[in-house]
mmCIF file with all atom_site columns, C-alpha atoms in Angstrom:
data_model
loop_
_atom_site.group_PDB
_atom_site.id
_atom_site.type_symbol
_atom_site.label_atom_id
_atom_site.label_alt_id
_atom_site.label_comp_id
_atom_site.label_asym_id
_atom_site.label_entity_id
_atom_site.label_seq_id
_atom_site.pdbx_PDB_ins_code
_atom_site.Cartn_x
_atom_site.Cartn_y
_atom_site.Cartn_z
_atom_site.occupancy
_atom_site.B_iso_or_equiv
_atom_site.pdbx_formal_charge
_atom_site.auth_seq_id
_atom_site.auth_comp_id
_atom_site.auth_asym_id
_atom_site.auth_atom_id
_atom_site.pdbx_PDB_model_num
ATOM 1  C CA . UNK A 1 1  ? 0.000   0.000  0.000   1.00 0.00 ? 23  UNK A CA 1
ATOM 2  C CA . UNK A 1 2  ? 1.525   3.463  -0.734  1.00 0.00 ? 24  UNK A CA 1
ATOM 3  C CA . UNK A 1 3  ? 0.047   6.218  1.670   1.00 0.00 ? 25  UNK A CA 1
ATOM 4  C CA . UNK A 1 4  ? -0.288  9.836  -0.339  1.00 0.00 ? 26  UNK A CA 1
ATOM 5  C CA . UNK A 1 5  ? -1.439  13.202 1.466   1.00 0.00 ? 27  UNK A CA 1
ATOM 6  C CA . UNK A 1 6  ? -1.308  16.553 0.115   1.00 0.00 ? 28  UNK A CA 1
ATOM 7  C CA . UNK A 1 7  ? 1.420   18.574 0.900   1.00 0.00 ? 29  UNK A CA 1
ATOM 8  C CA . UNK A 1 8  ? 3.524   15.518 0.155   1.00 0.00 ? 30  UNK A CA 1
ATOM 9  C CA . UNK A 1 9  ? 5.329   16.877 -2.895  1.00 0.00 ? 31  UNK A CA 1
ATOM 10 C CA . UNK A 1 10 ? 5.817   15.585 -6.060  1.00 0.00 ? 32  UNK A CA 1
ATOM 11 C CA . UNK A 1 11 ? 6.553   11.504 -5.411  1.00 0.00 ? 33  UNK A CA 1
ATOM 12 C CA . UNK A 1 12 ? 7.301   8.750  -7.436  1.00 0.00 ? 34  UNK A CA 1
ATOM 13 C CA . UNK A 1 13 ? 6.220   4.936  -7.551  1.00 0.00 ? 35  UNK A CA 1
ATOM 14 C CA . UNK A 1 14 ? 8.413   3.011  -9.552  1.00 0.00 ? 36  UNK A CA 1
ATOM 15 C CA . UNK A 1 15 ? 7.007   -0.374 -8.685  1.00 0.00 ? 37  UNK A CA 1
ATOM 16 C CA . UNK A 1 16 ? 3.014   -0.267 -8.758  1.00 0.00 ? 38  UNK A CA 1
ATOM 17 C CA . UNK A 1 17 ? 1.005   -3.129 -10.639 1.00 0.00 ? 39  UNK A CA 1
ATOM 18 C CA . UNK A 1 18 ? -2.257  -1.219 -11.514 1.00 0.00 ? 40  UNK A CA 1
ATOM 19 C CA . UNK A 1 19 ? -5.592  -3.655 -12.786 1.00 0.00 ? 41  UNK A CA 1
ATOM 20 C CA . UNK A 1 20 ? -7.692  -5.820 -11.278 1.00 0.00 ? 42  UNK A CA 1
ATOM 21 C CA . UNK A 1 21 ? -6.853  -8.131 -8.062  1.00 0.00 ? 43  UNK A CA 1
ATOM 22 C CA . UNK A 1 22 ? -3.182  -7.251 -8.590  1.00 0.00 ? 44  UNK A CA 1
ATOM 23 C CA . UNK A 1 23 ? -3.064  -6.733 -5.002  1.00 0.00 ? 45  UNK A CA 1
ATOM 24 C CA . UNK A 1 24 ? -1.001  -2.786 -5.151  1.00 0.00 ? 46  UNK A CA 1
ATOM 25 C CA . UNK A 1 25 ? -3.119  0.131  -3.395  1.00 0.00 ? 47  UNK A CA 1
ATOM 26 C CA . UNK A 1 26 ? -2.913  3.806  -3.388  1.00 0.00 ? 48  UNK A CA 1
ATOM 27 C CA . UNK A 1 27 ? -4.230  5.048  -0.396  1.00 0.00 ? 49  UNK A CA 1
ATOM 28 C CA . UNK A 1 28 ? -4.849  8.832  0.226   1.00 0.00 ? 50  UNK A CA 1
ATOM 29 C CA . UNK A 1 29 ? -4.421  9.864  4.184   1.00 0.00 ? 51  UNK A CA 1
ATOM 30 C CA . UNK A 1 30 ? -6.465  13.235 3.064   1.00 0.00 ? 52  UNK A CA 1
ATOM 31 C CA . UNK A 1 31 ? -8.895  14.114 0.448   1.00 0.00 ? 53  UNK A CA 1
ATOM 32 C CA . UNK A 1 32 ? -7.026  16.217 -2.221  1.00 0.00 ? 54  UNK A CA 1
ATOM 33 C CA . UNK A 1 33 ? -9.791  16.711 -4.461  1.00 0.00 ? 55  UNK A CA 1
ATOM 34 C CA . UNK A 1 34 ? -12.628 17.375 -2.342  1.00 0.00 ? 56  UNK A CA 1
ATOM 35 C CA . UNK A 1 35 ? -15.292 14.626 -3.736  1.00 0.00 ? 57  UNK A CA 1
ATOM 36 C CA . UNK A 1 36 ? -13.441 11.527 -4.169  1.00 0.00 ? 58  UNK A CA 1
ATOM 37 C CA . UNK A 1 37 ? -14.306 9.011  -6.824  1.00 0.00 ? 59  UNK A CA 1
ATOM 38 C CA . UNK A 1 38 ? -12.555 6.745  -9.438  1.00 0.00 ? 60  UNK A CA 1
ATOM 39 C CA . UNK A 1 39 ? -13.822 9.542  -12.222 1.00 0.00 ? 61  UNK A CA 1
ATOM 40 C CA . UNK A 1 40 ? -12.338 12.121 -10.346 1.00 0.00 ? 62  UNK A CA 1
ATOM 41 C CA . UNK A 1 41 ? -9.163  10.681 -10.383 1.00 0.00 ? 63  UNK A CA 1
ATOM 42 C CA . UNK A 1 42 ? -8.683  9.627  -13.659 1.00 0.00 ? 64  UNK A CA 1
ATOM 43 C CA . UNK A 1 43 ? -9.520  12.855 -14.878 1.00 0.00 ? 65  UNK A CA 1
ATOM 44 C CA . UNK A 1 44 ? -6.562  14.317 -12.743 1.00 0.00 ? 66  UNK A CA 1
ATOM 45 C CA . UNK A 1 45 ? -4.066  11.321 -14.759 1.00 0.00 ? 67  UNK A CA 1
ATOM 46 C CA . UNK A 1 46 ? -2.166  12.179 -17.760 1.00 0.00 ? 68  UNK A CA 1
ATOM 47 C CA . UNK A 1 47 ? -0.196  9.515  -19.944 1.00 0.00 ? 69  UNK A CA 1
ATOM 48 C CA . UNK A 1 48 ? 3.387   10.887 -19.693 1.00 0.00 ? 70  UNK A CA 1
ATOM 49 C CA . UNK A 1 49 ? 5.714   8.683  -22.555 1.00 0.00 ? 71  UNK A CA 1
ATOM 50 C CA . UNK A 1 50 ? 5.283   5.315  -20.784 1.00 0.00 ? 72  UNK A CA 1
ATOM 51 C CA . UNK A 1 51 ? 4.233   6.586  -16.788 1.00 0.00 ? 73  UNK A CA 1
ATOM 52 C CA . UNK A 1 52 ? 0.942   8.131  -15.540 1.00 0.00 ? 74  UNK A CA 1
ATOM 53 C CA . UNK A 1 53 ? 1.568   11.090 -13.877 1.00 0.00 ? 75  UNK A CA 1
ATOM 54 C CA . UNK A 1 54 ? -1.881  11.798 -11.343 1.00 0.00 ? 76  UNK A CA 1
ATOM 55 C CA . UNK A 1 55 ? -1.821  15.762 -10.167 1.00 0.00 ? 77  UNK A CA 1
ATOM 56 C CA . UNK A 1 56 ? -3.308  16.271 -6.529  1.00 0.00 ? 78  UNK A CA 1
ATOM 57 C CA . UNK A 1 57 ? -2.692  19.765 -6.882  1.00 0.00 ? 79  UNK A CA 1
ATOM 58 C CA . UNK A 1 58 ? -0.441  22.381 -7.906  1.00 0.00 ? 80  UNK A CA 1
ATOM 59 C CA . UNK A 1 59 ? 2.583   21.621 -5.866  1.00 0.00 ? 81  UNK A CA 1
ATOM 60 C CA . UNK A 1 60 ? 1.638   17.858 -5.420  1.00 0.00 ? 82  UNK A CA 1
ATOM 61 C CA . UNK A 1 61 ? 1.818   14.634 -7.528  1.00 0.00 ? 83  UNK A CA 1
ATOM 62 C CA . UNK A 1 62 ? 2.421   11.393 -8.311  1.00 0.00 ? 84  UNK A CA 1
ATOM 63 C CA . UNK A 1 63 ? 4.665   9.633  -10.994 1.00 0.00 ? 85  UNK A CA 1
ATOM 64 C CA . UNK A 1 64 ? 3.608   5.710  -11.711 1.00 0.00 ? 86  UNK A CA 1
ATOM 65 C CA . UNK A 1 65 ? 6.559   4.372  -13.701 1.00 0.00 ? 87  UNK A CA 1
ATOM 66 C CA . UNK A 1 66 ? 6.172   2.362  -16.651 1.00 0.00 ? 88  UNK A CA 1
ATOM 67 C CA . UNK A 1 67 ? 1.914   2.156  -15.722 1.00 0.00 ? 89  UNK A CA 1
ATOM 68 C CA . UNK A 1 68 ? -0.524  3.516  -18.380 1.00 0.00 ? 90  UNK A CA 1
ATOM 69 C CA . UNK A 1 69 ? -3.183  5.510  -17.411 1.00 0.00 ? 91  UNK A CA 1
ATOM 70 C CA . UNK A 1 70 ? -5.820  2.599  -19.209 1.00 0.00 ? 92  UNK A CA 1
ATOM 71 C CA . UNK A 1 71 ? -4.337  0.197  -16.817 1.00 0.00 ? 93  UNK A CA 1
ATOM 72 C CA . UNK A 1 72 ? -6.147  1.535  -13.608 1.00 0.00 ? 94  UNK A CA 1
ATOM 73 C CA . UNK A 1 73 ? -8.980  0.551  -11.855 1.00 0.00 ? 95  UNK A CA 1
ATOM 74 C CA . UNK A 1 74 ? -11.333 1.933  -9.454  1.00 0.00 ? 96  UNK A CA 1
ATOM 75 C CA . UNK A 1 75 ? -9.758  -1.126 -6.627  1.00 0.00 ? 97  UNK A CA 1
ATOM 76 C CA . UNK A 1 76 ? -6.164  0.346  -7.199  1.00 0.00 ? 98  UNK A CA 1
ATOM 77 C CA . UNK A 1 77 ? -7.448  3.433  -4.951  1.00 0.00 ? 99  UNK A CA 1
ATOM 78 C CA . UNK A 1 78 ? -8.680  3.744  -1.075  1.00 0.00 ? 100 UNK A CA 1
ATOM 79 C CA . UNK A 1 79 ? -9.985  6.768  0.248   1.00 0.00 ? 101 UNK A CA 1
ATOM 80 C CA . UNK A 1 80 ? -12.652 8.007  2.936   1.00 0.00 ? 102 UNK A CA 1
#
């Protein structure tokens, strides 16, 4: 599980199997985008050459290396 708050900076996960039952989780400590949903966040992900990059905010984000943004599903994310 990989923990992400705002005012975390810009981080990067080099190692994170996105898809179905593949067992990696992002979970976020604090709500960065006010109403939290799987749409939500994928319309926050861009396709960066071969990573997804998912902005949280200006100053914040997160790099998934080598993961394209089709390969995510709504069970790679916890929040609440």
């Amino acid at each position: 599980m990989f923990s992400v708050r705002s005012g975390g900076g810009n981080d990067v996960i080099s190692d994170f199997e996105a898809g179905q039952g593949l067992g990696d989780l992002v979970s976020f400590v604090n709500n960065p985008f006010g109403t939290m949903s799987f749409d939500v966040i994928k319309q926050n992900m861009s396709q960066d050459g071969v990573d997804t990059v998912l902005t949280l905010s200006d100053a914040d984000s997160i790099r998934f290396v080598g993961v394209s943004v089709n390969a995510f599903v709504a069970d790679d994310f916890l929040w609440g």
